[in-house]
Coordinates of C-alpha atoms and ligand atoms in Angstrom, one line a residue:
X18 CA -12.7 -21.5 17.0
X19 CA -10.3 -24.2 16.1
X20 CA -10.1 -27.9 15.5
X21 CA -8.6 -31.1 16.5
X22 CA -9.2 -34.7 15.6
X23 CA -11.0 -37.0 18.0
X24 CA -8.4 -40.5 17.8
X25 CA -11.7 -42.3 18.2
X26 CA -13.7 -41.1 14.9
X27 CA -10.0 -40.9 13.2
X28 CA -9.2 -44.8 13.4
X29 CA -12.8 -45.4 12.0
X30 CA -12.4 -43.3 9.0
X31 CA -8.6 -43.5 7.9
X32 CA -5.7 -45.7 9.2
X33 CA -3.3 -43.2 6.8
X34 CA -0.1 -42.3 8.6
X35 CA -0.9 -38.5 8.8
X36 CA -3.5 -39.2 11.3
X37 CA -1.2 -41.3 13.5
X38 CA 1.6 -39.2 13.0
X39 CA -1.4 -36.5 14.1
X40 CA -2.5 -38.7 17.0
X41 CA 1.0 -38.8 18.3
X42 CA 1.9 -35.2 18.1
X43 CA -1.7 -34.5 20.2
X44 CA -0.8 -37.2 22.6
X45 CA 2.6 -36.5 23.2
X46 CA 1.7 -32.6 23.4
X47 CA -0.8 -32.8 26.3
X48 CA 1.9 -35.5 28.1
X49 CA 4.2 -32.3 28.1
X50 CA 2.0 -30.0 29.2
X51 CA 0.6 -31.7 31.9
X52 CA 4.4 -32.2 33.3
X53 CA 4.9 -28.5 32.8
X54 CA 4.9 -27.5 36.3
X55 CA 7.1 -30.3 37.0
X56 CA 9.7 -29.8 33.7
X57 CA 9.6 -25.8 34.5
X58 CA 8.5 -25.5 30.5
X59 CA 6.3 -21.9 30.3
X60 CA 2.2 -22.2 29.0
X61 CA 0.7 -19.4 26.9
X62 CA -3.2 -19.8 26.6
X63 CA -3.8 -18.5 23.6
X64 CA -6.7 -18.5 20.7
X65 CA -6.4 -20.0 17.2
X66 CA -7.3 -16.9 15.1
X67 CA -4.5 -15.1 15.3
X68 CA -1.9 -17.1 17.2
X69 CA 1.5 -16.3 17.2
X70 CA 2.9 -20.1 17.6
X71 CA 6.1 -19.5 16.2
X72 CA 6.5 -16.5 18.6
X73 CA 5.7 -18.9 21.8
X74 CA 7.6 -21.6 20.5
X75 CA 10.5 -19.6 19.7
X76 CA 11.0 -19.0 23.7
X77 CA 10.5 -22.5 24.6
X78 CA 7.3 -21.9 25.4
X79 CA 4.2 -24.7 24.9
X80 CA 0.8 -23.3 23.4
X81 CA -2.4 -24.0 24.6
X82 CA -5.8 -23.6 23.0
X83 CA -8.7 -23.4 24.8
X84 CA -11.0 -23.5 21.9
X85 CA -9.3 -26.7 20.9
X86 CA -9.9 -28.3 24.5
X87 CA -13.5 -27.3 24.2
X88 CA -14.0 -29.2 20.7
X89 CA -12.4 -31.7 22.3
X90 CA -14.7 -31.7 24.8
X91 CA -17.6 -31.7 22.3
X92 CA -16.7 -34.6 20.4
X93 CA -15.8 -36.7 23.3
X94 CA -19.5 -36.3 24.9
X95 CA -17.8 -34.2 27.9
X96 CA -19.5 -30.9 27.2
X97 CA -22.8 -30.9 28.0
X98 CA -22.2 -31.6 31.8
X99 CA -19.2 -28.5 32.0
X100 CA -21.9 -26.2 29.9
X101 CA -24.4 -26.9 32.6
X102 CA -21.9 -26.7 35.3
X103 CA -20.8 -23.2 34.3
X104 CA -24.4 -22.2 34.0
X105 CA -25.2 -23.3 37.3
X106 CA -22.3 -21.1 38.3
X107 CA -23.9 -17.9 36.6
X108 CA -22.8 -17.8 33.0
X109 CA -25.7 -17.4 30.7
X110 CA -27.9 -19.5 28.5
X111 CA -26.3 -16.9 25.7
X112 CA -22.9 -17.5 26.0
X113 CA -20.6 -18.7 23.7
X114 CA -20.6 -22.6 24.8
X115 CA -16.8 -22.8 23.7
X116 CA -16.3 -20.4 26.5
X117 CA -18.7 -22.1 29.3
X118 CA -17.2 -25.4 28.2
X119 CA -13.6 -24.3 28.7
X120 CA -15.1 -23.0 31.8
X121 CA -16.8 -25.7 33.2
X122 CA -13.5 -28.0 32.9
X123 CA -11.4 -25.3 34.6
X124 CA -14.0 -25.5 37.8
X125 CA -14.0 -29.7 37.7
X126 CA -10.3 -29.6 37.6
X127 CA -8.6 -28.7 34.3
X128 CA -8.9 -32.1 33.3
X129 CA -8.6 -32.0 29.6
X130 CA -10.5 -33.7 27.1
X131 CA -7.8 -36.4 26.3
X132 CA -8.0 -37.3 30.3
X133 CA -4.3 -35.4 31.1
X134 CA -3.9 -32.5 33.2
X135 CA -3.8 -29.1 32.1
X136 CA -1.6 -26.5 34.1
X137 CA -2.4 -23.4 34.8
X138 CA -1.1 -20.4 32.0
X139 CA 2.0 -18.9 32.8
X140 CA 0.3 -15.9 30.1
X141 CA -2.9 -15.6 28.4
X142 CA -2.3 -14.1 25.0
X143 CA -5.5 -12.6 23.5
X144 CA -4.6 -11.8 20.2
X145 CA -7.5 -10.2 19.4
X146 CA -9.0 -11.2 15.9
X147 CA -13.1 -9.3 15.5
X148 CA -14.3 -11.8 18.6
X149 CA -15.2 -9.5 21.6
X150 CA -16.2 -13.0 23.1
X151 CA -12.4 -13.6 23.2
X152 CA -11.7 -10.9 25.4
X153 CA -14.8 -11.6 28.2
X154 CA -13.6 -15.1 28.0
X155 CA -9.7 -14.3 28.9
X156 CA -10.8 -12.1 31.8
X157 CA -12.9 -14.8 33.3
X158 CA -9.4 -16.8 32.8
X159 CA -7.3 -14.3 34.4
X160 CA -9.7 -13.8 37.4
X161 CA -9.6 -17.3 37.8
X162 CA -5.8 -17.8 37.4
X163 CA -4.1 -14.7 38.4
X164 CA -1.4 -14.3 35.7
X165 CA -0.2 -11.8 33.4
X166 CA -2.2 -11.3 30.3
X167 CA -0.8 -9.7 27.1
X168 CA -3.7 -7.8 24.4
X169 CA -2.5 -7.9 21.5
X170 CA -5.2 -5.1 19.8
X171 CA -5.8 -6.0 16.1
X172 CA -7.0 -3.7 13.5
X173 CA -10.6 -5.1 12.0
X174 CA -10.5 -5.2 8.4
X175 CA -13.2 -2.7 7.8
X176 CA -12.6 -1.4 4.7
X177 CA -11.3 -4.8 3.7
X178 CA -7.6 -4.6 4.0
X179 CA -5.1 -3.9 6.6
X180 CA -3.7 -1.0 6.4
X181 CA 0.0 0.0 6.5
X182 CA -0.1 1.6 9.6
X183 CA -2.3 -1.1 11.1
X184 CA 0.4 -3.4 10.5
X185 CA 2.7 -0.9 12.0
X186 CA 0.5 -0.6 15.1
X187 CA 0.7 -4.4 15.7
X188 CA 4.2 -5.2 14.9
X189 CA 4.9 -2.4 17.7
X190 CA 2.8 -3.7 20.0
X191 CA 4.7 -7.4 19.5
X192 CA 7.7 -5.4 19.8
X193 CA 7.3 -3.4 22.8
X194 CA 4.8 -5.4 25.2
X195 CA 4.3 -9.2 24.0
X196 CA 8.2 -9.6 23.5
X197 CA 9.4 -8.0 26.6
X198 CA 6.4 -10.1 28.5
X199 CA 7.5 -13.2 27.1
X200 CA 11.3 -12.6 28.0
X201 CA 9.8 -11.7 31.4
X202 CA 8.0 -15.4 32.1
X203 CA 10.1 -17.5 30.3
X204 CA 13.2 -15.9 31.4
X205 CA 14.8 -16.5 28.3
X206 CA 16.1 -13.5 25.8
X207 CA 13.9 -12.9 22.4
X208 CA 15.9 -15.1 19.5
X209 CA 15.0 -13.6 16.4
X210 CA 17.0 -16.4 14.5
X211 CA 15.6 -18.9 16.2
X212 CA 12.1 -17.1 15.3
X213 CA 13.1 -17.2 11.3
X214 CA 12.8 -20.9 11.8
X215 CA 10.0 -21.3 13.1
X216 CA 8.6 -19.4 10.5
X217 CA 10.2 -21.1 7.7
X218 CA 9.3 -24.1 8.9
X219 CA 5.0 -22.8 8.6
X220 CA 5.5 -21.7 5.3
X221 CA 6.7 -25.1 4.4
X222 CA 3.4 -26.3 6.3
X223 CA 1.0 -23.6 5.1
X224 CA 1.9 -25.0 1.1
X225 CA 1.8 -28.2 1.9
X226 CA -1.8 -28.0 3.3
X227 CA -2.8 -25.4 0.4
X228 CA -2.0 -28.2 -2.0
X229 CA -4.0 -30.5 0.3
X230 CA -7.3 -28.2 0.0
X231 CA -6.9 -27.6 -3.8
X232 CA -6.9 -31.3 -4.8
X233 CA -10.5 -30.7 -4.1
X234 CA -10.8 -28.7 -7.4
X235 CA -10.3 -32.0 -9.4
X236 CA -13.5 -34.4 -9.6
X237 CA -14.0 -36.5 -7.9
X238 CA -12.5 -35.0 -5.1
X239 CA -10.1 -36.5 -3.0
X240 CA -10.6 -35.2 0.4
X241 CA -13.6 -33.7 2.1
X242 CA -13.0 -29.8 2.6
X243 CA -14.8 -29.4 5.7
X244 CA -15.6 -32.8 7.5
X245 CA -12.5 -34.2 6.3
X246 CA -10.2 -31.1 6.4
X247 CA -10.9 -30.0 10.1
X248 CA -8.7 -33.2 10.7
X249 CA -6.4 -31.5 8.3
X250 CA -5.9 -28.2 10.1
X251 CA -5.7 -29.4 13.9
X252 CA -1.9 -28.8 13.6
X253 CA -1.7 -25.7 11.6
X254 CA -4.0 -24.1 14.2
X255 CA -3.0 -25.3 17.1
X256 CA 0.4 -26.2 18.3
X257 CA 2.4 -27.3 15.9
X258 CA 2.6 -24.8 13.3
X259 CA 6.2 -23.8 12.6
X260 CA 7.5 -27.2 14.4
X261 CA 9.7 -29.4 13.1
X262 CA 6.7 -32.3 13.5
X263 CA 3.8 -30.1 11.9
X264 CA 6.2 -29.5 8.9
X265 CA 6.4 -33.2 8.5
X266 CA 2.8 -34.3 8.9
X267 CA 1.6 -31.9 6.1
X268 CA 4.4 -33.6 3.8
X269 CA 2.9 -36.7 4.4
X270 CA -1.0 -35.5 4.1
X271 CA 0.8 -33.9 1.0
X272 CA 1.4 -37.1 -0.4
X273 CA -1.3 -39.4 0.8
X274 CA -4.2 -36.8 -1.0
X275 CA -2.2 -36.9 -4.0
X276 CA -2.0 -40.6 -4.0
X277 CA -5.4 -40.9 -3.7
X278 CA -5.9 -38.1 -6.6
X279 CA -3.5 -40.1 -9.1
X280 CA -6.2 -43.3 -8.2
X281 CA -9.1 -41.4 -9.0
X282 CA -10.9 -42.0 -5.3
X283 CA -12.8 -39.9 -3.5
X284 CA -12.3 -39.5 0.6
X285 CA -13.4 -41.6 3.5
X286 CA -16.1 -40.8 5.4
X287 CA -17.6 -42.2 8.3
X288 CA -19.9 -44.5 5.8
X289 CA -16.6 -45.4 3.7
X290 CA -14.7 -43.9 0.2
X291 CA -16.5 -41.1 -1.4
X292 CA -15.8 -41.7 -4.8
X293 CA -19.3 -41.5 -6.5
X294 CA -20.2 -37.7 -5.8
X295 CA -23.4 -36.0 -6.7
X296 CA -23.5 -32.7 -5.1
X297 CA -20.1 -30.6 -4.3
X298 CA -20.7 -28.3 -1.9
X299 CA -19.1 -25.0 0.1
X300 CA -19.6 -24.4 3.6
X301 CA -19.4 -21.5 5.5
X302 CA -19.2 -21.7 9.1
X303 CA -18.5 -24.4 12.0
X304 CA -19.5 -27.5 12.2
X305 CA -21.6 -28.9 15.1
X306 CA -19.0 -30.9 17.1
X307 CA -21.3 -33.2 19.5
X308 CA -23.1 -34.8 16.2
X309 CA -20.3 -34.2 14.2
X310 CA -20.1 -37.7 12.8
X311 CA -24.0 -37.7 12.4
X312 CA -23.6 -34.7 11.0
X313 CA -21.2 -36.0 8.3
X314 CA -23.1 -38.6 7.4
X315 CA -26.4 -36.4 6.3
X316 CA -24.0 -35.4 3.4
X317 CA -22.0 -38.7 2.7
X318 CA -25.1 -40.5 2.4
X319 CA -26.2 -38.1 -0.1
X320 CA -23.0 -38.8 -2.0
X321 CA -22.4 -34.6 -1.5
X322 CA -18.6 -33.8 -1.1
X323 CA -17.5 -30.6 0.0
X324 CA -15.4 -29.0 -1.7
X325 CA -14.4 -25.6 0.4
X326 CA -15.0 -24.5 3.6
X327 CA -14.6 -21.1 5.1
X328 CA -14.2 -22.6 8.6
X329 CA -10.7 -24.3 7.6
X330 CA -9.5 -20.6 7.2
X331 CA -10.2 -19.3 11.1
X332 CA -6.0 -20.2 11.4
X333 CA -5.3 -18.9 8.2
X334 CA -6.5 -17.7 4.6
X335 CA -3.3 -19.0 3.4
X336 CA -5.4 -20.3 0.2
X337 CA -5.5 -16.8 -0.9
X338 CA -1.5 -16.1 -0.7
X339 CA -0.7 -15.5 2.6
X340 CA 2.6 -17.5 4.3
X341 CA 4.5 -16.7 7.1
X342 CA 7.6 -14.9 5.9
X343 CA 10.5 -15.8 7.6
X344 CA 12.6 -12.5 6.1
X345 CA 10.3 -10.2 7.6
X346 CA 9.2 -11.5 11.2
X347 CA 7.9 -9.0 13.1
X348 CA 5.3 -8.1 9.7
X349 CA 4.7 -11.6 9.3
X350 CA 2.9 -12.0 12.6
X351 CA 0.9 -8.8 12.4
X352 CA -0.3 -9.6 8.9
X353 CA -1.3 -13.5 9.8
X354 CA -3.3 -11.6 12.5
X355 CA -4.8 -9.2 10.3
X356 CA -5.6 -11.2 8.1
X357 CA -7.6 -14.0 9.6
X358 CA -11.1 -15.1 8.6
X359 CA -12.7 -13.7 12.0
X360 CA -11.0 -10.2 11.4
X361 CA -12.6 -9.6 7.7
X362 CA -15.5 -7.9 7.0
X363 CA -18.6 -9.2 5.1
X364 CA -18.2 -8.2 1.7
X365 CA -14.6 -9.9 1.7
X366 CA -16.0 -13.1 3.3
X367 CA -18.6 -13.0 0.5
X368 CA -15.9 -12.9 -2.2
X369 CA -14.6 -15.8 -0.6
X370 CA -17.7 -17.4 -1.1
X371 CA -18.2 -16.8 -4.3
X372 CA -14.8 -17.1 -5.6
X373 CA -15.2 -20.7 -3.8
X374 CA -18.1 -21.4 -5.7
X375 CA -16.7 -20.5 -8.9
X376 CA -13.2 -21.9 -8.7
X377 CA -14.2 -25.3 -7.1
X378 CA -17.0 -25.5 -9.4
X379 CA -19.7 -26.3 -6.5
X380 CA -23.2 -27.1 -7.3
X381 CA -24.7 -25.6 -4.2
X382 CA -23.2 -24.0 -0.9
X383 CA -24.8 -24.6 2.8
X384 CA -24.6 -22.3 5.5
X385 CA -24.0 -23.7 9.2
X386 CA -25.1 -21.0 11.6
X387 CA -24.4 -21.7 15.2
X388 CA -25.7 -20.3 18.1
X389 CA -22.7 -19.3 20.4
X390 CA -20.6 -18.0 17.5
X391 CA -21.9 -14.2 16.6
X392 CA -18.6 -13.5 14.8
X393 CA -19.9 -16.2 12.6
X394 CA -23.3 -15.8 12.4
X395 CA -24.1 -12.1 12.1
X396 CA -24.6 -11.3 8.6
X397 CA -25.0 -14.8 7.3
X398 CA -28.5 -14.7 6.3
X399 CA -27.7 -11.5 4.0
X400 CA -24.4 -13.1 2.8
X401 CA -26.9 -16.0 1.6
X402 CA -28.6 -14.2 -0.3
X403 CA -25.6 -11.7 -1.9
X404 CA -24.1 -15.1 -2.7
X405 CA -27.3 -16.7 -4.2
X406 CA -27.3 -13.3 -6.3
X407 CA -23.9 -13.4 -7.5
X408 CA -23.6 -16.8 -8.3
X409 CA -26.7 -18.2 -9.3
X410 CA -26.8 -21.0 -7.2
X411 CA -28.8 -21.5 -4.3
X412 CA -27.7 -21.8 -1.0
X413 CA -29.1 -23.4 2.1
X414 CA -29.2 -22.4 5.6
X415 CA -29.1 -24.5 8.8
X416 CA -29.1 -24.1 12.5
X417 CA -27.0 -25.9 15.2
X418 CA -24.4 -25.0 17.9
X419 CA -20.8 -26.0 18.5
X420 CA -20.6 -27.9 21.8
X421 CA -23.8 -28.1 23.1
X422 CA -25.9 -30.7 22.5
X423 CA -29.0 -29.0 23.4
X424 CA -29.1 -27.3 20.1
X425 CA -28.4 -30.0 17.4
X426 CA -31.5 -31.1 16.2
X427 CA -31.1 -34.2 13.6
X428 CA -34.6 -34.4 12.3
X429 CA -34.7 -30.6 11.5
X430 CA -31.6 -30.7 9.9
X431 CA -31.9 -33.9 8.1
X432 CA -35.2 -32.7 6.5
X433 CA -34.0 -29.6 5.7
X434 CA -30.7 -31.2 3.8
X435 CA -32.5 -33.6 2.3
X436 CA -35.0 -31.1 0.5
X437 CA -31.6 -29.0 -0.6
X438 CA -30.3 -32.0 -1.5
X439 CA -33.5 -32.9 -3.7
X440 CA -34.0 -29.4 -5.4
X441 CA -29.8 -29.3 -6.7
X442 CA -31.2 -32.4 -8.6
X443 CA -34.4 -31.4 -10.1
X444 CA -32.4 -28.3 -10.7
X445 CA -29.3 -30.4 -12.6
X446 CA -31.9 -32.9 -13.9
X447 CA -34.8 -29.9 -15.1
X448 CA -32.2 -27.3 -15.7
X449 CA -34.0 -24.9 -13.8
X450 CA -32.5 -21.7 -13.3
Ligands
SF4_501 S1 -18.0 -16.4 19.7 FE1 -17.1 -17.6 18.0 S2 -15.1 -16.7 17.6 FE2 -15.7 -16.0 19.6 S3 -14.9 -17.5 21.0 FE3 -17.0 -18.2 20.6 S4 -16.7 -19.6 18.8 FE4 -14.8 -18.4 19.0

């Protein structure tokens, strides 16, 4: 999971100084890894759910996503030919394309999707949040690189909460095998000071960006809470949360989205503002990245908004309370992990639904199932209908994938939008129940 902007979609749709100051930080972030192996500066591969940036960062250390690379990919037409590439090479039709992708680019020569180098991982750090995917995927990485991997075993919500001793169990595992690990590659001693302010600095980030996504309660809204917002997140989810740099870009979001909420105006979208809505809507799960502008534009046109998305949660639920705690940094990390939207079960992500629906005072919610994700997907049809039950409100329920072009198909999902989109107004219009 994870998400990035693509520069080329994000000059057409905003010229605001979060996304160059966003552009910038990606750019200059690749720049250092790829001079890496000459600079001597450690690389943890590492997944967004979950991540421990602060941790990494707090040794000097630079984080790298793979999911992020393979979104990349996606958006930048690059994926298809690495999917088929790692097919050819034996990885089936079934797999998660994120993971063939990331794959496919390792075997053509770790060129990443912004055209730099990647280096090799000095440590893969699973940090293991519900996807068993996650752990295949870092075992194919370590066969293919030869380093030292750290498991970082994670407690699945289950009964929907982590318990005290599950938070015990992965603070000790930070404690007595990640941090000794880390001190081993980077050859530096762990810093718990320096940790404190990394943290600090992602709770400052973490508000900033909650404030973003609730300016979408107020009408009309001004930001788009999934098309818009995965732009949003990139930092917080990749590399840059608990940097000085992150910190600042979420200020500036901060104030952009409430400049545009003082003027009344809607977002921009990929066919211009969005300030006459008809429909707002809540998503749950990933967005199609090789269509994804298309994809966009089947709402925009419809003048639907969304107004929350579960898939801007995968780094964090921090909407629901949770910040990094600088006091407490060992506790921190292991509830960040617990808590992410991958590790909770499906009555807690059907609260979430709900309480989105309710709260952000949506007319309709849509349901994105892809293909490669199952720690997405399973579940969703019945969560569809619990949700429809609870609230009221039908839902509606498409098909796609993440990266590989193969399974977006526009008519189908057009059509099927469309007649959503035409029964939430004979619905509003007829008052229907
Ligand atoms: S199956 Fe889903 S959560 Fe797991 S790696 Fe693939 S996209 Fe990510």
């Amino acid at each position: 999971m994870g998400h990035a902007p693509d520069p080329p979609l994000a000059a057409r749709v905003s010229k605001d100084r979060s996304m160059e100051l966003q552009k910038a930080m990606i750019a200059g972030h690749f720049e250092r890894l790829e001079q890496a192996p000459a600079s001597g500066e450690p690389v943890v591969y590492t997944f967004v759910p979950g991540n421990l940036t602060e941790l990494i960062r707090s040794f000097g250390a630079l984080p790298l996503l793979p999911e992020i690379n393979a979104l990349q990919s996606g958006m930048r037409g690059l994926s298809r030919d690495y999917i088929a590439a790692a097919e050819r090479a034996g990885h089936s039709e079934d797999v998660c394309t994120y993971v063939k992708c990331d794959i496919g680019m390792a075997m053509a020569g770790n060129i990443g999707p912004t055209g730099t180098r990647l280096p090799p991982p000095d440590l893969l750090l699973l940090s293991y949040t519900g996807c068993y995917t996650f752990m295949k995927w870092f075992e194919l990485l370590r066969e293919h690189y030869g380093c030292p991997t750290v498991f970082l075993q994670v407690p699945y919500q289950g009964d929907g909460r982590l318990a005290p001793e599950h938070r015990q169990y992965i603070a000790d595992q930070i404690r007595s095998d990640l941090i000794p690990t880390l001190e081993r590659i980077t050859g530096r001693r762990y810093d718990e000071e320096r940790l404190r302010h990394h943290l600090a600095l992602a709770a400052r980030a973490e508000d900033d960006l909650v404030a973003v996504l609730e300016s979408a309660k107020h009408r009309p809204s001004p930001i788009d809470a999934y098309f818009g917002a995965v732009y949003y997140v990139g930092p917080i989810f990749s590399a840059f949360r608990g940097t000085e740099e992150g910190a600042e870009y979420y200020r500036e979001l901060r104030r952009e989205v409430a400049e545009r909420l003082a003027a009344g105006q809607g977002p921009i979208t990929p066919d211009g503002p969005l300030d006459d809505q008809k429909y707002r809507l809540v998503v749950e799960g990933p967005p199609n990245w090789t269509s994804f502008r298309e994809f966009w534009r089947m709402f925009s046109q419809e003048g639907a908004v969304v107004v929350a998305s579960t898939y801007t949660k995968v780094g964090g639920t921090y909407d629901f309370g949770f910040r990094h705690d600088a006091g407490d940094p060992l506790g921190t990390m292991a509830d960040y992990c617990g808590g992410c939207y991958t590790n909770l079960n499906l009555p807690t992500r059907i609260d979430m639904l709900v309480s989105y629906i309710r709260e952000y005072q949506a007319d309709g919610f849509v349901i994105n199932s892809v293909k490669s994700c199952n720690s997405f997907s399973a579940g969703q049809l019945m969560m569809l209908r619990e949700v429809e039950k609870r609230t009221g409100i039908p839902g509606a329920f498409i098909e796609s994938d993440l990266v590989d072009p193969r399974y977006f198909s526009a008519a189908n999902i057009k059509n099927r939008l469309e007649s959503y989109f035409q029964m939430l107004a004979a619905r509003r219009d007829g008052g229907s129940p």
